[in-house]
Amino acid sequence: MAQAGQQPSEVVHAEPQGMEEEARLLTSLQEIPNFSKCWLRSAHADALSLTVQYSQRNLPGNSQRKYAQTMHVPKGFSGDHKVTPSFPLELKDVQMLSLSPSGKRTLIVRGASEGNSCSLEVWMGNRVTKELFVPKKQHGGVYNDGWFGNGAAWSPDESRLAYVAEAPAASQTPSWGGLVKSSGEGDDKDMAAPKTWTGQGEWQEDWGELNVGKRPPSLFVLDLKRWSLKPVRGLPPDSSVGQPEWTPDGLSLVCTVWFHKAHNFPTMPQRLGIVYCMNRPCSLYSVRIPFTCKNNTPSDLNPQAKCLTEALLSAASPKFAPGGDKLIFLSHDAAASSGVHHATAALKCLNWSKEGAQTAVETVVEVVDSLTSDDAFPGLYLGALPESPFLDSNTLIVTSQWRSSTAILAISLDSGNVQRISQHDTDRASWAFAATCQGAVVAVTSSARQPPNLQILTQAASNNPVWVPLAFEGSWPFDKAVEQALPNMQHDILKVKATNAPNLPVEAVFITHKDVASPRPTILMPHGGPHSCYPTSYFSGYTFLVSLGYNLVLVNFRGSTGFGENSIQSLPGNIATNDVLDCMACLQAAIETGMVDKDKVGVMGGSHGGFLTGNLVGQYPSCFKCGVLRNPVMDLGLMIHCSDIPDWCYIEAFGSKEGLRRMQVKPTLEDLKRWREVSPIGHADKVTAPLFFMLGGKDQRVPQRDAKQYLAAFKARQNAPETRVIVFPEDTHALDKPQTEFEQFLNAAWWFKRFLT
C-alpha cells in the first residue's frame, strides 16, 4: 500500500501489446523445418538411400535444432506412394557430419570439451572405430561454414580425409600470478600457490563479420590407417586455406588460398571482411600430402605448394570430374576486378593427368553480360560448387539465381551448354539442388505458399525429365493456423522498365492474398547487398505479414544478381538514385494492379535495403507512412571508419573505376562530401514517417553506431517523428538468431499495425 504523499507505482506494460494471436501464428510458422543437406547413394540394385539433414528453429533455446533421417527410395520412383523414413536422430553438439562417397564411413565432429578443440568420431557401418580428441594446441575450432569448409574431403580410397580448422595459436598466452620460489622438492605445480590468471596475447587480424576472434583457416589431414592427424605444410604464408579436394591419385590436395592482404585493393593494408564478399582475391594451389612412413624423401617432409591459376584474380571451389581428367572450379574475376562484392561467375576448367594440370585454364561457362530475352540464361550466380555436383563424368549440376527465382542447371563440361532442368512454368517456385546419384537428382523446392519440400528426378538425362514429390510417411501436419494461411498465399513477378535505362530488367516479387477484394496496406521491401536478389522461395516472415493483411513488394532493382553483368555494374556510382527509382517504379506497378492502397504503404529493409528504406522515406516522404530498418547503412562517412568492408563505401558510391582510384584508409573531404550526398542521413530533416530500428550488437559489417548517429540527428529535429530501437546484443549483421528473427517480425507487424491500419 502506498504511503501518504506517494503515488501508486505505474504499471509498465511489455511492448508490443495486443499481439498474442499474431505471436502464436509466427511461432507455428517458424517451427516448420528446413532441409539443410542431403546425401544420396546406392543402397542395392533396386533402391537409393537418401539421408536428409534438417534444421528447425528452437525458439526457447535460441538455436537451430539439427537432426537427420534416412530412407530408401526405389529407383524409378514415380511418386505414387510415400517413403518411410527412419526415426529422426538429433545431431546434438555436432559441428560437422561427413559421409564418405561409398557410404561405408562417416566422420562426426563434435564441439570442444575439457581443453580440447573438438572430438573426431570415425564410424564404420553401425559402430565407432575410433574417437580422437584434438587438443587446442593442435588446432582450434573446425570451419564448416559453407565457404572455407564444407564437410570433409575423403581421399579416393577413403583412407585419409582432409578438413579445415583454425590454425593453432602462433604464441602462448602468458600466465601471471602464482609465482613462488622453487622448493626443490619435486613438481611445484602440485604445491600450494597463489591463484594465477591468463594475460592478453597480441591482437591478431581476422576475416571480420562472423569470423571475429577466429584464427586463419588451415588444412589438416587425418590418416585412418595410422590414426595420425597432421597439418598440411608447404602452403603460402600470411594466407588462409580452405575448400580441399583430393587429386585422383590420392597423393595431393588441391585447395583455395586467400592472401590476407587483398592485392586488388593495394591501398587497403588491413584484412577485409570475407562473408558475402566474392571480390576477395584467391587462387588454387596443389600440395603433396605424404604418407607417414620411413621412406619419406626430403621433398615429402617439406612439400612446396604450386599455384595452378596465376593468371586469374579469383579461383575457388575446386572439384574433380568423376573421370579424374578435369579440375572444375569457379572464378569471380568479374567481382575481384571491378570491386563489387558479388558479380556474375565464370565456370573454369584445368585438364588433369598423373603429372597434374596440363594446360592453361579453359572457360566452360562465360560471364553473361546482358539478357537477350526473358527466358535467356542470365549467367552463373553462386558462391561455391556443391559438395558432390556431378550427374556423370561430363555433367555438372548447380543451383543458380535465374532472374527472380533460383533454378537447377545441368552444365555440359565438353560444350559448356547450360540447361535449366528444374520446372519453371508452374507456380514460379524456386529450386535448389540437394544431391545426385546414378542419374537421379534430389531437389528442394519452395514458393510463397509452399514451405520447403523434396522432389526427385529419377532420370535426369532423359529428354523428358519428370520431377515427382518425395512425401514421407508419418509427416506431422502443420498447425491449423498455418494450414489455413498457406493456401491463400499467391505471388506474381512484376516486370518493370527502369526509369532511365529501359534495356536493363527490373522485377518485383509481389506477394498477396489470393482473395483480395479491395486494395490492401502494402510493404515495399528492397533487398540488401546491393548485389543480391529476392527469390520466389518460401520465408516464414513473409507468410506471416501477408496473413495479417499486407501485400509485399520485394524489389529486385538494377544491380541485383540474376539479370546479367551489365545490370550489376550499372549500380555502382548510382546508389541512392537508380535503386531508389526502381523501388518507386515497382511500387507504382503494384499500385496499378488495383490491389494496393497507395495511402497505406510502409517500407522495410536490412543492410543496403535499410539504406534504401532511409533514402525512400527521405526522398519521397509523402509516399510512406512508416519504416522498419534492420542494421541499415545510414551514413557512409561513418561506416568507412568502422566497417569490415570499407572498400564497399568507395565502390558503391563512386563506381568501380573511380572507387578503385580513390580508395584509401584516410578519406578526403571530397570523399566525405559524396558519401553525404548518397546517405540517408542527408535526408533526415525531410522524413515524416515513424521509424523502427533493429540493430545487432555484434555487427561488424554495419556497426550499430552508424544507425545511432542517424538517430541522434533525427531526434535533434523539433517535432521529429516517433522512433523505436531494439538492439539484439548477441546478433551479427544478419540478425538471424531464432529469437531475434521472431522478435523482429512480431515487432514489425506491431509497427505496421499501428501506422498502416
CSV table of C-alpha atoms in Angstrom, one decimal, residues 219-467:
chain,number,residue,atom,x,y,z
A,219,LEU,CA,44.2,-27.7,-43.6
A,220,PHE,CA,44.6,-30.9,-41.6
A,221,VAL,CA,44.7,-34.5,-42.7
A,222,LEU,CA,43.6,-37.5,-40.7
A,223,ASP,CA,45.2,-40.8,-41.7
A,224,LEU,CA,42.7,-43.5,-40.9
A,225,LYS,CA,45.2,-46.3,-41.1
A,226,ARG,CA,47.8,-44.8,-38.7
A,227,TRP,CA,45.3,-42.6,-36.8
A,228,SER,CA,47.6,-39.6,-37.1
A,229,LEU,CA,46.4,-36.1,-37.5
A,230,LYS,CA,48.8,-33.6,-39.1
A,231,PRO,CA,48.7,-30.1,-40.6
A,232,VAL,CA,49.2,-29.6,-44.3
A,233,ARG,CA,52.6,-27.9,-44.8
A,234,GLY,CA,54.2,-26.0,-47.7
A,235,LEU,CA,51.3,-23.5,-48.3
A,236,PRO,CA,51.9,-19.8,-48.8
A,237,PRO,CA,52.5,-17.7,-45.6
A,238,ASP,CA,50.1,-14.9,-44.5
A,239,SER,CA,47.2,-16.7,-46.0
A,240,SER,CA,44.1,-18.6,-45.2
A,241,VAL,CA,43.4,-22.0,-46.8
A,242,GLY,CA,40.2,-24.0,-47.4
A,243,GLN,CA,38.0,-25.9,-49.8
A,244,PRO,CA,40.2,-29.0,-50.0
A,245,GLU,CA,39.8,-31.6,-52.8
A,246,TRP,CA,42.0,-34.7,-53.3
A,247,THR,CA,43.7,-35.4,-56.6
A,248,PRO,CA,42.5,-38.5,-58.4
A,249,ASP,CA,45.7,-40.4,-57.3
A,250,GLY,CA,45.1,-39.6,-53.7
A,251,LEU,CA,48.6,-38.2,-53.2
A,252,SER,CA,47.9,-34.4,-53.2
A,253,LEU,CA,45.3,-31.9,-52.3
A,254,VAL,CA,44.0,-29.0,-54.4
A,255,CYS,CA,42.8,-26.1,-52.2
A,256,THR,CA,41.8,-22.5,-52.3
A,257,VAL,CA,44.2,-19.9,-50.9
A,258,TRP,CA,43.2,-16.4,-49.8
A,259,PHE,CA,46.0,-14.0,-49.1
A,260,HIS,CA,45.4,-11.7,-46.1
A,261,LYS,CA,46.2,-8.6,-48.0
A,262,ALA,CA,43.9,-8.1,-51.0
A,263,HIS,CA,46.3,-7.2,-53.9
A,264,ASN,CA,43.3,-5.9,-55.9
A,265,PHE,CA,43.0,-3.1,-53.2
A,266,PRO,CA,46.7,-2.2,-52.6
A,267,THR,CA,45.8,0.9,-50.6
A,268,MET,CA,43.9,-1.1,-48.1
A,269,PRO,CA,46.5,-2.8,-45.9
A,270,GLN,CA,44.1,-4.3,-43.4
A,271,ARG,CA,42.5,-7.7,-43.7
A,272,LEU,CA,39.0,-7.1,-45.1
A,273,GLY,CA,35.7,-8.9,-44.3
A,274,ILE,CA,35.1,-12.0,-46.4
A,275,VAL,CA,31.5,-13.1,-45.7
A,276,TYR,CA,29.3,-12.4,-48.7
A,277,CYS,CA,32.4,-10.9,-50.4
A,278,MET,CA,33.2,-12.7,-53.7
A,279,ASN,CA,35.7,-9.9,-54.6
A,280,ARG,CA,38.4,-11.2,-52.4
A,281,PRO,CA,41.4,-12.5,-54.5
A,282,CYS,CA,42.0,-16.2,-54.2
A,283,SER,CA,44.0,-18.9,-56.1
A,284,LEU,CA,44.1,-22.7,-56.4
A,285,TYR,CA,47.2,-24.5,-55.2
A,286,SER,CA,48.2,-28.1,-55.2
A,287,VAL,CA,50.3,-29.6,-52.5
A,288,ARG,CA,51.6,-33.1,-52.0
A,289,ILE,CA,50.4,-34.9,-48.9
A,290,PRO,CA,52.9,-37.6,-48.0
A,291,PHE,CA,52.1,-40.7,-46.0
A,292,THR,CA,53.8,-41.1,-42.7
A,293,CYS,CA,56.5,-43.7,-43.3
A,294,LYS,CA,60.2,-44.4,-43.1
A,295,ASN,CA,60.8,-44.0,-46.8
A,296,ASN,CA,59.8,-40.3,-47.0
A,297,THR,CA,62.1,-38.2,-49.1
A,298,PRO,CA,63.2,-34.6,-48.1
A,299,SER,CA,60.6,-33.3,-50.6
A,300,ASP,CA,57.9,-35.3,-48.8
A,301,LEU,CA,58.9,-33.9,-45.5
A,302,ASN,CA,59.0,-30.3,-46.8
A,303,PRO,CA,56.4,-30.1,-49.6
A,304,GLN,CA,56.0,-26.9,-51.6
A,305,ALA,CA,52.6,-25.9,-52.9
A,306,LYS,CA,52.2,-24.9,-56.5
A,307,CYS,CA,49.9,-22.2,-57.8
A,308,LEU,CA,47.6,-23.5,-60.6
A,309,THR,CA,45.8,-20.3,-61.5
A,310,GLU,CA,48.3,-17.5,-61.6
A,311,ALA,CA,46.5,-15.7,-64.5
A,312,LEU,CA,43.3,-15.3,-62.5
A,313,LEU,CA,42.4,-12.8,-59.8
A,314,SER,CA,39.8,-15.3,-58.4
A,315,ALA,CA,39.8,-19.1,-58.5
A,316,ALA,CA,37.9,-21.1,-55.9
A,317,SER,CA,35.7,-24.2,-55.1
A,318,PRO,CA,37.8,-26.9,-56.9
A,319,LYS,CA,36.1,-30.2,-57.9
A,320,PHE,CA,37.5,-33.1,-59.9
A,321,ALA,CA,35.1,-34.6,-62.5
A,322,PRO,CA,34.4,-38.3,-62.0
A,323,GLY,CA,36.9,-39.4,-64.7
A,324,GLY,CA,39.7,-37.5,-62.9
A,325,ASP,CA,40.8,-35.8,-66.1
A,326,LYS,CA,39.3,-32.4,-65.4
A,327,LEU,CA,39.5,-30.0,-62.5
A,328,ILE,CA,36.4,-27.7,-62.4
A,329,PHE,CA,36.3,-24.5,-60.4
A,330,LEU,CA,34.6,-21.1,-60.2
A,331,SER,CA,36.1,-17.7,-60.9
A,332,HIS,CA,34.7,-14.5,-59.5
A,333,ASP,CA,37.1,-12.3,-61.6
A,334,ALA,CA,34.2,-10.0,-62.5
A,335,ALA,CA,33.8,-9.2,-58.8
A,336,ALA,CA,37.5,-9.1,-57.9
A,337,SER,CA,38.5,-6.8,-60.9
A,338,SER,CA,35.6,-4.4,-60.5
A,339,GLY,CA,35.5,-4.4,-56.7
A,340,VAL,CA,31.7,-5.2,-56.4
A,341,HIS,CA,31.1,-7.7,-53.7
A,342,HIS,CA,29.1,-10.1,-55.9
A,343,ALA,CA,29.0,-10.4,-59.6
A,344,THR,CA,28.5,-13.0,-62.4
A,345,ALA,CA,30.7,-16.0,-62.0
A,346,ALA,CA,32.5,-18.0,-64.7
A,347,LEU,CA,33.0,-21.8,-64.7
A,348,LYS,CA,36.6,-22.8,-65.5
A,349,CYS,CA,38.5,-26.0,-66.2
A,350,LEU,CA,42.0,-27.4,-66.0
A,351,ASN,CA,42.8,-30.6,-67.8
A,352,TRP,CA,44.5,-33.1,-65.5
A,353,SER,CA,46.8,-36.1,-65.8
A,354,LYS,CA,49.0,-38.1,-63.4
A,355,GLU,CA,51.5,-35.2,-63.7
A,356,GLY,CA,48.9,-32.6,-62.6
A,357,ALA,CA,47.5,-29.7,-64.5
A,358,GLN,CA,48.5,-30.0,-68.2
A,359,THR,CA,47.1,-26.9,-70.0
A,360,ALA,CA,46.2,-23.3,-69.4
A,361,VAL,CA,42.8,-22.6,-67.8
A,362,GLU,CA,39.9,-23.1,-70.1
A,363,THR,CA,36.4,-21.4,-69.8
A,364,VAL,CA,33.4,-23.7,-69.7
A,365,VAL,CA,30.7,-21.0,-69.0
A,366,GLU,CA,31.5,-17.4,-69.7
A,367,VAL,CA,30.2,-14.3,-67.8
A,368,VAL,CA,26.9,-13.3,-69.4
A,369,ASP,CA,26.8,-9.5,-69.9
A,370,SER,CA,23.1,-9.0,-70.9
A,371,LEU,CA,19.9,-10.9,-71.4
A,372,THR,CA,18.7,-11.4,-75.0
A,373,SER,CA,15.2,-12.5,-73.9
A,374,ASP,CA,13.1,-13.1,-70.8
A,375,ASP,CA,14.0,-16.8,-70.8
A,376,ALA,CA,17.7,-16.4,-71.7
A,377,PHE,CA,20.3,-17.8,-69.4
A,378,PRO,CA,21.4,-14.9,-67.3
A,379,GLY,CA,24.8,-16.2,-66.1
A,380,LEU,CA,26.0,-18.1,-63.0
A,381,TYR,CA,25.4,-16.7,-59.6
A,382,LEU,CA,26.7,-19.0,-56.8
A,383,GLY,CA,29.4,-18.7,-54.2
A,384,ALA,CA,30.7,-22.2,-54.3
A,385,LEU,CA,30.1,-25.5,-56.1
A,386,PRO,CA,28.0,-28.2,-54.4
A,387,GLU,CA,29.8,-30.9,-52.3
A,388,SER,CA,29.1,-33.7,-54.9
A,389,PRO,CA,27.9,-31.9,-58.0
A,390,PHE,CA,28.4,-34.4,-60.9
A,391,LEU,CA,25.5,-36.2,-62.6
A,392,ASP,CA,28.0,-38.1,-64.8
A,393,SER,CA,31.6,-37.6,-66.0
A,394,ASN,CA,30.5,-34.7,-68.3
A,395,THR,CA,27.6,-33.1,-66.5
A,396,LEU,CA,27.8,-30.7,-63.6
A,397,ILE,CA,24.6,-29.8,-61.5
A,398,VAL,CA,24.4,-26.5,-59.7
A,399,THR,CA,21.9,-24.1,-58.2
A,400,SER,CA,22.0,-20.5,-59.6
A,401,GLN,CA,19.9,-17.3,-59.5
A,402,TRP,CA,17.8,-17.0,-62.6
A,403,ARG,CA,16.2,-13.6,-62.5
A,404,SER,CA,13.7,-13.6,-59.6
A,405,SER,CA,14.0,-17.3,-58.7
A,406,THR,CA,16.6,-19.9,-58.2
A,407,ALA,CA,17.0,-22.8,-60.7
A,408,ILE,CA,18.8,-26.1,-61.1
A,409,LEU,CA,21.2,-26.1,-64.0
A,410,ALA,CA,22.9,-29.0,-65.9
A,411,ILE,CA,26.1,-27.9,-67.5
A,412,SER,CA,28.0,-29.9,-70.1
A,413,LEU,CA,31.7,-29.8,-69.4
A,414,ASP,CA,32.6,-30.5,-73.0
A,415,SER,CA,30.3,-28.0,-74.8
A,416,GLY,CA,29.5,-25.5,-72.0
A,417,ASN,CA,25.8,-25.9,-72.8
A,418,VAL,CA,23.6,-24.8,-69.9
A,419,GLN,CA,20.2,-26.5,-69.4
A,420,ARG,CA,17.6,-25.5,-66.8
A,421,ILE,CA,16.3,-28.9,-65.6
A,422,SER,CA,14.1,-27.6,-62.8
A,423,GLN,CA,10.5,-26.8,-63.5
A,424,HIS,CA,9.8,-23.1,-64.3
A,425,ASP,CA,6.4,-23.0,-65.8
A,426,THR,CA,4.3,-23.8,-62.7
A,427,ASP,CA,3.9,-21.7,-59.6
A,428,ARG,CA,7.1,-19.8,-60.3
A,429,ALA,CA,8.8,-21.7,-57.4
A,430,SER,CA,12.5,-21.6,-56.5
A,431,TRP,CA,14.6,-24.8,-56.8
A,432,ALA,CA,17.8,-25.8,-55.2
A,433,PHE,CA,20.0,-28.8,-56.0
A,434,ALA,CA,20.4,-31.2,-53.0
A,435,ALA,CA,22.1,-34.5,-54.1
A,436,THR,CA,22.7,-36.8,-57.1
A,437,CYS,CA,23.5,-40.5,-57.6
A,438,GLN,CA,23.2,-42.9,-60.5
A,439,GLY,CA,21.3,-40.5,-62.8
A,440,ALA,CA,18.9,-39.4,-60.1
A,441,VAL,CA,18.7,-35.8,-58.7
A,442,VAL,CA,17.1,-34.7,-55.4
A,443,ALA,CA,16.0,-31.1,-55.1
A,444,VAL,CA,14.5,-28.7,-52.5
A,445,THR,CA,11.7,-26.5,-53.8
A,446,SER,CA,9.6,-23.9,-52.2
A,447,SER,CA,7.4,-20.9,-53.0
A,448,ALA,CA,5.4,-18.2,-51.2
A,449,ARG,CA,2.7,-20.7,-50.4
A,450,GLN,CA,4.8,-23.9,-50.2
A,451,PRO,CA,7.3,-24.5,-47.4
A,452,PRO,CA,10.5,-26.4,-48.5
A,453,ASN,CA,9.8,-29.9,-49.8
A,454,LEU,CA,11.8,-32.6,-51.6
A,455,GLN,CA,11.4,-33.6,-55.2
A,456,ILE,CA,13.2,-36.3,-57.1
A,457,LEU,CA,14.1,-36.6,-60.8
A,458,THR,CA,15.0,-40.3,-61.4
A,459,GLN,CA,16.2,-40.0,-65.0
A,460,ALA,CA,17.8,-36.5,-65.2
A,461,ALA,CA,19.5,-37.3,-68.5
A,462,SER,CA,16.3,-38.2,-70.3
A,463,ASN,CA,14.7,-36.0,-73.0
A,464,ASN,CA,11.6,-35.5,-71.0
A,465,PRO,CA,12.6,-35.4,-67.3
A,466,VAL,CA,9.7,-35.5,-64.8
A,467,TRP,CA,10.0,-34.3,-61.2
